[in-house]
Amino acid sequence: MMNDYQFVDGTRLSSVIESLIFASPEPISAEKICEIIAKGEENLGLETDAVDPFVDKLNQRYEENGLAFEITLVGGGYTFATKKRYEPWLSIFQHENAYRKLSQSAIETLAIVAYKQPVTKPEVDDIRGVDSGYILRQLLEKVLIEVSGRLDAPGKPLLYRTSKHFLKHFGINSIDELPKPREIEEILKDDDMAEHRQFLFDRQLELKELQEKAEDEGATQTALSLIEAVEHIDEDEVPDLEEFTAEELQLDDDPDEEEDMKTQDEEELQQSEEGEDEQTKEEE
């Protein structure tokens, strides 16, 4: 390991590396750390391979002092994260917010992209059984997936893959760290998970039955209201159309409209007569 270089002002190299990792909004790579440090100290000659030992030393110090965080490698870069031993408490804190950020449809689509990448939209649609265009656009906006190119096939459909932000979002360093399909199957076979799935299934059936019942009751109530309204009509109040004469049933014309039509007819008649007079003069 390279010695912990001390700058003129007394600042140590390990502290500079620590500050860069802490201040970076995204996981910062060893190459970027070396590039920044070289701009401030050209003669230092810090190599990328030397960064990792410094990180190990920093993590050792955190452990010795009983700190709750550590530096971890995520998506090819270094970032601060809480230690795994605090997961039981943090999962309670983060559980609700995590599901608010991504809908069930988004999680489903993202899983397909993660395990099938690179994958096209038609392939995602085929697996889900519905159009996934809107969900894919959402995932692109959240930078959880990215376009990796086009498939060499008719139509040249876009290919999608997960992004570096996806790795950061789920706290993994590479796609290889995703649980294997077989592991997921084992989890789903668990008795507790089976009971949970059955509970959700039963709940969905209950909600569907309640919705159908409400719709039926609404339609029935509407029909009953109409019947009741008809039953309450007094037969004496219903006019007998046979008692009315044709003249009484005829709608009155609008007097203004009638006057306008009369004026229009007179103008057309006058124009016609003038035209005939002109034609007679020409013949003479």
Short mmCIF file of C-alpha atoms in Angstrom, two decimals:
data_model
loop_
_atom_site.label_atom_id
_atom_site.label_comp_id
_atom_site.label_asym_id
_atom_site.label_seq_id
_atom_site.Cartn_x
_atom_site.Cartn_y
_atom_site.Cartn_z
CA MET A 1 0.00 0.00 0.00
CA MET A 2 1.15 3.52 -0.82
CA ASN A 3 2.07 5.60 2.24
CA ASP A 4 -0.59 8.01 3.47
CA TYR A 5 0.86 11.06 1.76
CA GLN A 6 0.67 14.30 3.71
CA PHE A 7 0.12 17.56 1.83
CA VAL A 8 1.81 20.85 2.72
CA ASP A 9 -1.13 21.98 4.85
CA GLY A 10 -1.09 18.73 6.80
CA THR A 11 -4.04 17.13 5.02
CA ARG A 12 -3.60 13.40 4.48
CA LEU A 13 -4.26 11.62 1.18
CA SER A 14 -6.68 9.20 2.83
CA SER A 15 -8.76 12.15 4.06
CA VAL A 16 -8.85 13.66 0.56
CA ILE A 17 -10.07 10.34 -0.88
CA GLU A 18 -12.64 10.12 1.91
CA SER A 19 -13.91 13.65 1.24
CA LEU A 20 -14.26 13.03 -2.51
CA ILE A 21 -16.30 9.87 -1.92
CA PHE A 22 -18.46 11.64 0.66
CA ALA A 23 -19.10 14.72 -1.51
CA SER A 24 -19.84 12.87 -4.76
CA PRO A 25 -23.60 12.63 -5.46
CA GLU A 26 -22.93 9.47 -7.47
CA PRO A 27 -20.51 6.58 -6.85
CA ILE A 28 -17.10 7.90 -7.85
CA SER A 29 -14.59 5.68 -9.65
CA ALA A 30 -10.94 5.20 -8.71
CA GLU A 31 -9.97 6.76 -12.05
CA LYS A 32 -11.92 9.93 -11.25
CA ILE A 33 -10.39 10.15 -7.78
CA CYS A 34 -6.87 9.89 -9.21
CA GLU A 35 -7.70 12.45 -11.91
CA ILE A 36 -8.92 15.03 -9.36
CA ILE A 37 -6.01 14.48 -6.98
CA ALA A 38 -3.49 14.74 -9.86
CA LYS A 39 -4.80 18.22 -10.70
CA GLY A 40 -3.90 19.38 -7.21
CA GLU A 41 -0.68 17.43 -6.82
CA GLU A 42 0.85 16.50 -10.18
CA ASN A 43 3.96 14.85 -8.74
CA LEU A 44 2.05 12.52 -6.42
CA GLY A 45 1.56 9.81 -9.06
CA LEU A 46 -1.42 8.10 -7.42
CA GLU A 47 -2.41 4.95 -9.32
CA THR A 48 -5.96 3.63 -9.51
CA ASP A 49 -4.91 0.35 -7.90
CA ALA A 50 -3.78 2.28 -4.83
CA VAL A 51 -7.24 3.71 -4.09
CA ASP A 52 -8.78 0.43 -2.92
CA PRO A 53 -6.22 -0.14 -0.10
CA PHE A 54 -6.93 3.38 1.17
CA VAL A 55 -10.66 2.58 1.19
CA ASP A 56 -9.98 -0.62 3.15
CA LYS A 57 -7.99 1.39 5.68
CA LEU A 58 -10.81 3.90 6.06
CA ASN A 59 -13.37 1.11 6.56
CA GLN A 60 -11.11 -0.43 9.20
CA ARG A 61 -11.08 2.89 11.05
CA TYR A 62 -14.88 3.13 10.86
CA GLU A 63 -15.22 -0.37 12.29
CA GLU A 64 -12.79 0.29 15.13
CA ASN A 65 -14.74 3.39 16.09
CA GLY A 66 -18.11 1.63 15.91
CA LEU A 67 -19.48 3.85 13.13
CA ALA A 68 -22.69 2.84 11.37
CA PHE A 69 -21.46 3.43 7.81
CA GLU A 70 -18.76 2.19 5.46
CA ILE A 71 -17.45 2.81 1.95
CA THR A 72 -18.72 0.27 -0.55
CA LEU A 73 -18.28 -0.37 -4.27
CA VAL A 74 -21.49 0.19 -6.26
CA GLY A 75 -21.72 0.29 -10.05
CA GLY A 76 -17.94 0.52 -10.40
CA GLY A 77 -17.61 3.46 -8.01
CA TYR A 78 -17.17 4.17 -4.30
CA THR A 79 -19.97 5.51 -2.13
CA PHE A 80 -20.96 5.67 1.52
CA ALA A 81 -23.59 3.26 2.80
CA THR A 82 -24.93 2.06 6.13
CA LYS A 83 -23.65 -1.31 7.31
CA LYS A 84 -25.73 -4.43 6.74
CA ARG A 85 -26.19 -5.05 10.46
CA TYR A 86 -28.56 -2.08 10.56
CA GLU A 87 -30.76 -3.49 7.80
CA PRO A 88 -33.64 -4.67 10.09
CA TRP A 89 -34.28 -1.10 11.25
CA LEU A 90 -33.56 0.60 7.93
CA SER A 91 -35.83 -1.78 6.01
CA ILE A 92 -38.74 -0.76 8.23
CA PHE A 93 -37.90 2.89 7.57
CA GLN A 94 -37.46 2.50 3.81
CA HIS A 95 -40.11 -0.12 3.01
CA GLU A 96 -43.02 2.25 2.50
CA ASN A 97 -41.03 4.84 0.54
CA ALA A 98 -39.49 2.21 -1.73
CA TYR A 99 -42.90 1.07 -2.97
CA ARG A 100 -44.07 4.63 -3.47
CA LYS A 101 -41.26 5.32 -5.92
CA LEU A 102 -42.03 2.42 -8.26
CA SER A 103 -45.43 0.98 -9.14
CA GLN A 104 -46.00 -2.76 -9.36
CA SER A 105 -46.09 -2.51 -13.17
CA ALA A 106 -42.78 -0.61 -13.16
CA ILE A 107 -41.13 -3.20 -10.89
CA GLU A 108 -42.41 -6.00 -13.12
CA THR A 109 -41.13 -4.33 -16.30
CA LEU A 110 -37.80 -3.45 -14.70
CA ALA A 111 -37.31 -7.08 -13.63
CA ILE A 112 -37.91 -8.25 -17.21
CA VAL A 113 -35.33 -5.78 -18.54
CA ALA A 114 -32.83 -6.74 -15.82
CA TYR A 115 -33.02 -10.49 -16.47
CA LYS A 116 -33.56 -10.44 -20.24
CA GLN A 117 -31.31 -7.52 -21.24
CA PRO A 118 -30.75 -6.36 -23.82
CA VAL A 119 -34.45 -6.64 -24.61
CA THR A 120 -36.87 -4.92 -27.00
CA LYS A 121 -40.28 -3.42 -26.22
CA PRO A 122 -42.17 -6.12 -28.21
CA GLU A 123 -40.41 -8.78 -26.12
CA VAL A 124 -41.39 -7.02 -22.89
CA ASP A 125 -44.98 -6.64 -24.16
CA ASP A 126 -45.10 -10.33 -25.03
CA ILE A 127 -43.98 -11.37 -21.54
CA ARG A 128 -46.32 -8.98 -19.71
CA GLY A 129 -49.25 -9.44 -22.06
CA VAL A 130 -49.91 -5.68 -22.24
CA ASP A 131 -48.37 -2.63 -23.89
CA SER A 132 -45.33 -1.47 -21.88
CA GLY A 133 -44.47 1.72 -23.74
CA TYR A 134 -45.59 4.08 -20.97
CA ILE A 135 -43.79 2.09 -18.24
CA LEU A 136 -40.57 1.94 -20.26
CA ARG A 137 -40.68 5.72 -20.72
CA GLN A 138 -41.11 6.11 -16.95
CA LEU A 139 -38.10 3.89 -16.28
CA LEU A 140 -36.08 5.88 -18.82
CA GLU A 141 -37.05 9.13 -17.08
CA LYS A 142 -35.96 7.67 -13.73
CA VAL A 143 -32.66 6.62 -15.43
CA LEU A 144 -33.15 3.04 -14.23
CA ILE A 145 -32.85 1.75 -17.81
CA GLU A 146 -31.19 3.07 -20.94
CA VAL A 147 -31.19 2.45 -24.69
CA SER A 148 -28.26 0.25 -25.67
CA GLY A 149 -28.80 0.18 -29.44
CA ARG A 150 -31.14 -1.35 -32.02
CA LEU A 151 -31.90 -4.97 -32.82
CA ASP A 152 -30.78 -6.08 -36.26
CA ALA A 153 -34.27 -7.10 -37.33
CA PRO A 154 -37.16 -5.65 -39.37
CA GLY A 155 -38.21 -2.34 -37.88
CA LYS A 156 -34.93 -1.98 -35.98
CA PRO A 157 -36.58 -1.94 -32.51
CA LEU A 158 -34.70 -0.27 -29.65
CA LEU A 159 -32.82 -2.43 -27.17
CA TYR A 160 -33.11 -1.65 -23.45
CA ARG A 161 -30.77 -2.51 -20.59
CA THR A 162 -30.36 -1.47 -16.97
CA SER A 163 -28.24 1.60 -16.17
CA LYS A 164 -25.57 2.36 -13.59
CA HIS A 165 -28.23 4.19 -11.61
CA PHE A 166 -30.13 0.89 -11.44
CA LEU A 167 -27.14 -0.68 -9.67
CA LYS A 168 -26.98 2.23 -7.24
CA HIS A 169 -30.74 2.19 -6.64
CA PHE A 170 -30.65 -1.48 -5.61
CA GLY A 171 -27.24 -1.33 -3.92
CA ILE A 172 -25.39 -3.84 -6.09
CA ASN A 173 -22.09 -3.62 -7.94
CA SER A 174 -23.08 -5.60 -11.04
CA ILE A 175 -25.98 -7.46 -12.62
CA ASP A 176 -24.32 -10.71 -11.54
CA GLU A 177 -25.33 -9.91 -7.96
CA LEU A 178 -29.04 -10.12 -8.81
CA PRO A 179 -30.72 -13.20 -7.31
CA LYS A 180 -30.89 -16.08 -9.75
CA PRO A 181 -34.33 -17.19 -10.99
CA ARG A 182 -33.89 -20.45 -9.07
CA GLU A 183 -33.24 -18.52 -5.86
CA ILE A 184 -36.40 -16.48 -6.46
CA GLU A 185 -38.38 -19.70 -6.97
CA GLU A 186 -37.08 -21.03 -3.65
CA ILE A 187 -38.16 -17.81 -1.93
CA LEU A 188 -41.61 -18.03 -3.50
CA LYS A 189 -41.94 -21.64 -2.33
CA ASP A 190 -41.46 -20.52 1.27
CA ASP A 191 -44.55 -21.17 3.43
CA ASP A 192 -44.74 -17.59 4.68
CA MET A 193 -44.50 -16.27 1.14
CA ALA A 194 -47.19 -18.72 0.00
CA GLU A 195 -49.51 -17.54 2.77
CA HIS A 196 -48.83 -13.93 1.81
CA ARG A 197 -49.61 -14.62 -1.85
CA GLN A 198 -52.83 -16.42 -0.89
CA PHE A 199 -53.85 -13.50 1.31
CA LEU A 200 -53.30 -11.05 -1.54
CA PHE A 201 -55.20 -13.30 -3.96
CA ASP A 202 -58.16 -13.62 -1.58
CA ARG A 203 -58.14 -9.88 -0.99
CA GLN A 204 -58.24 -9.20 -4.74
CA LEU A 205 -61.23 -11.55 -5.10
CA GLU A 206 -63.04 -9.78 -2.26
CA LEU A 207 -62.43 -6.38 -3.83
CA LYS A 208 -63.63 -7.62 -7.22
CA GLU A 209 -66.81 -9.10 -5.69
CA LEU A 210 -67.50 -5.88 -3.80
CA GLN A 211 -67.02 -3.84 -6.98
CA GLU A 212 -69.36 -6.09 -9.00
CA LYS A 213 -71.92 -6.02 -6.17
CA ALA A 214 -71.76 -2.22 -6.03
CA GLU A 215 -72.25 -1.99 -9.80
CA ASP A 216 -75.22 -4.40 -9.68
CA GLU A 217 -76.78 -2.54 -6.75
CA GLY A 218 -76.31 0.75 -8.58
CA ALA A 219 -78.03 -0.55 -11.71
CA THR A 220 -80.83 -2.12 -9.64
CA GLN A 221 -81.36 1.08 -7.66
CA THR A 222 -81.59 3.09 -10.88
CA ALA A 223 -84.20 0.71 -12.29
CA LEU A 224 -86.22 0.77 -9.05
CA SER A 225 -86.13 4.57 -9.02
CA LEU A 226 -87.50 4.70 -12.56
CA ILE A 227 -90.26 2.20 -11.75
CA GLU A 228 -91.16 4.10 -8.59
CA ALA A 229 -91.30 7.38 -10.52
CA VAL A 230 -93.62 5.87 -13.11
CA GLU A 231 -95.86 4.31 -10.45
CA HIS A 232 -96.31 7.68 -8.75
CA ILE A 233 -97.59 9.39 -11.91
CA ASP A 234 -101.32 10.11 -11.64
CA GLU A 235 -103.15 8.86 -14.72
CA ASP A 236 -105.33 11.98 -14.63
CA GLU A 237 -102.19 14.10 -15.03
CA VAL A 238 -101.23 12.40 -18.30
CA PRO A 239 -102.82 14.29 -21.22
CA ASP A 240 -104.79 12.35 -23.80
CA LEU A 241 -103.33 13.30 -27.16
CA GLU A 242 -106.50 12.21 -28.94
CA GLU A 243 -108.35 15.14 -27.35
CA PHE A 244 -106.13 17.66 -29.13
CA THR A 245 -106.82 18.84 -32.66
CA ALA A 246 -104.17 18.84 -35.33
CA GLU A 247 -103.94 22.61 -35.12
CA GLU A 248 -103.38 22.51 -31.35
CA LEU A 249 -100.63 19.90 -31.68
CA GLN A 250 -98.83 21.87 -34.40
CA LEU A 251 -95.93 23.93 -33.10
CA ASP A 252 -96.20 27.67 -33.64
CA ASP A 253 -93.65 29.14 -35.98
CA ASP A 254 -91.34 31.84 -34.76
CA PRO A 255 -92.89 35.16 -36.02
CA ASP A 256 -89.48 36.72 -36.61
CA GLU A 257 -88.32 33.71 -38.57
CA GLU A 258 -91.53 33.76 -40.62
CA GLU A 259 -91.07 37.48 -41.44
CA ASP A 260 -87.46 36.86 -42.52
CA MET A 261 -88.50 34.04 -44.84
CA LYS A 262 -91.25 36.25 -46.34
CA THR A 263 -88.80 39.09 -47.01
CA GLN A 264 -86.33 36.63 -48.58
CA ASP A 265 -89.03 35.25 -50.89
CA GLU A 266 -90.00 38.77 -52.02
CA GLU A 267 -86.36 39.64 -52.79
CA GLU A 268 -85.90 36.46 -54.84
CA LEU A 269 -89.14 37.19 -56.77
CA GLN A 270 -88.04 40.76 -57.51
CA GLN A 271 -84.61 39.58 -58.74
CA SER A 272 -86.32 37.02 -60.97
CA GLU A 273 -88.63 39.65 -62.51
CA GLU A 274 -85.72 42.04 -63.13
CA GLY A 275 -83.83 39.25 -64.87
CA GLU A 276 -86.78 38.52 -67.15
CA ASP A 277 -87.14 42.25 -68.06
CA GLU A 278 -83.47 42.48 -69.04
CA GLN A 279 -83.76 39.33 -71.15
CA THR A 280 -86.87 40.78 -72.96
CA LYS A 281 -85.03 44.05 -73.75
CA GLU A 282 -82.07 42.13 -75.22
CA GLU A 283 -84.40 40.11 -77.48
CA GLU A 284 -86.10 43.31 -78.76
#
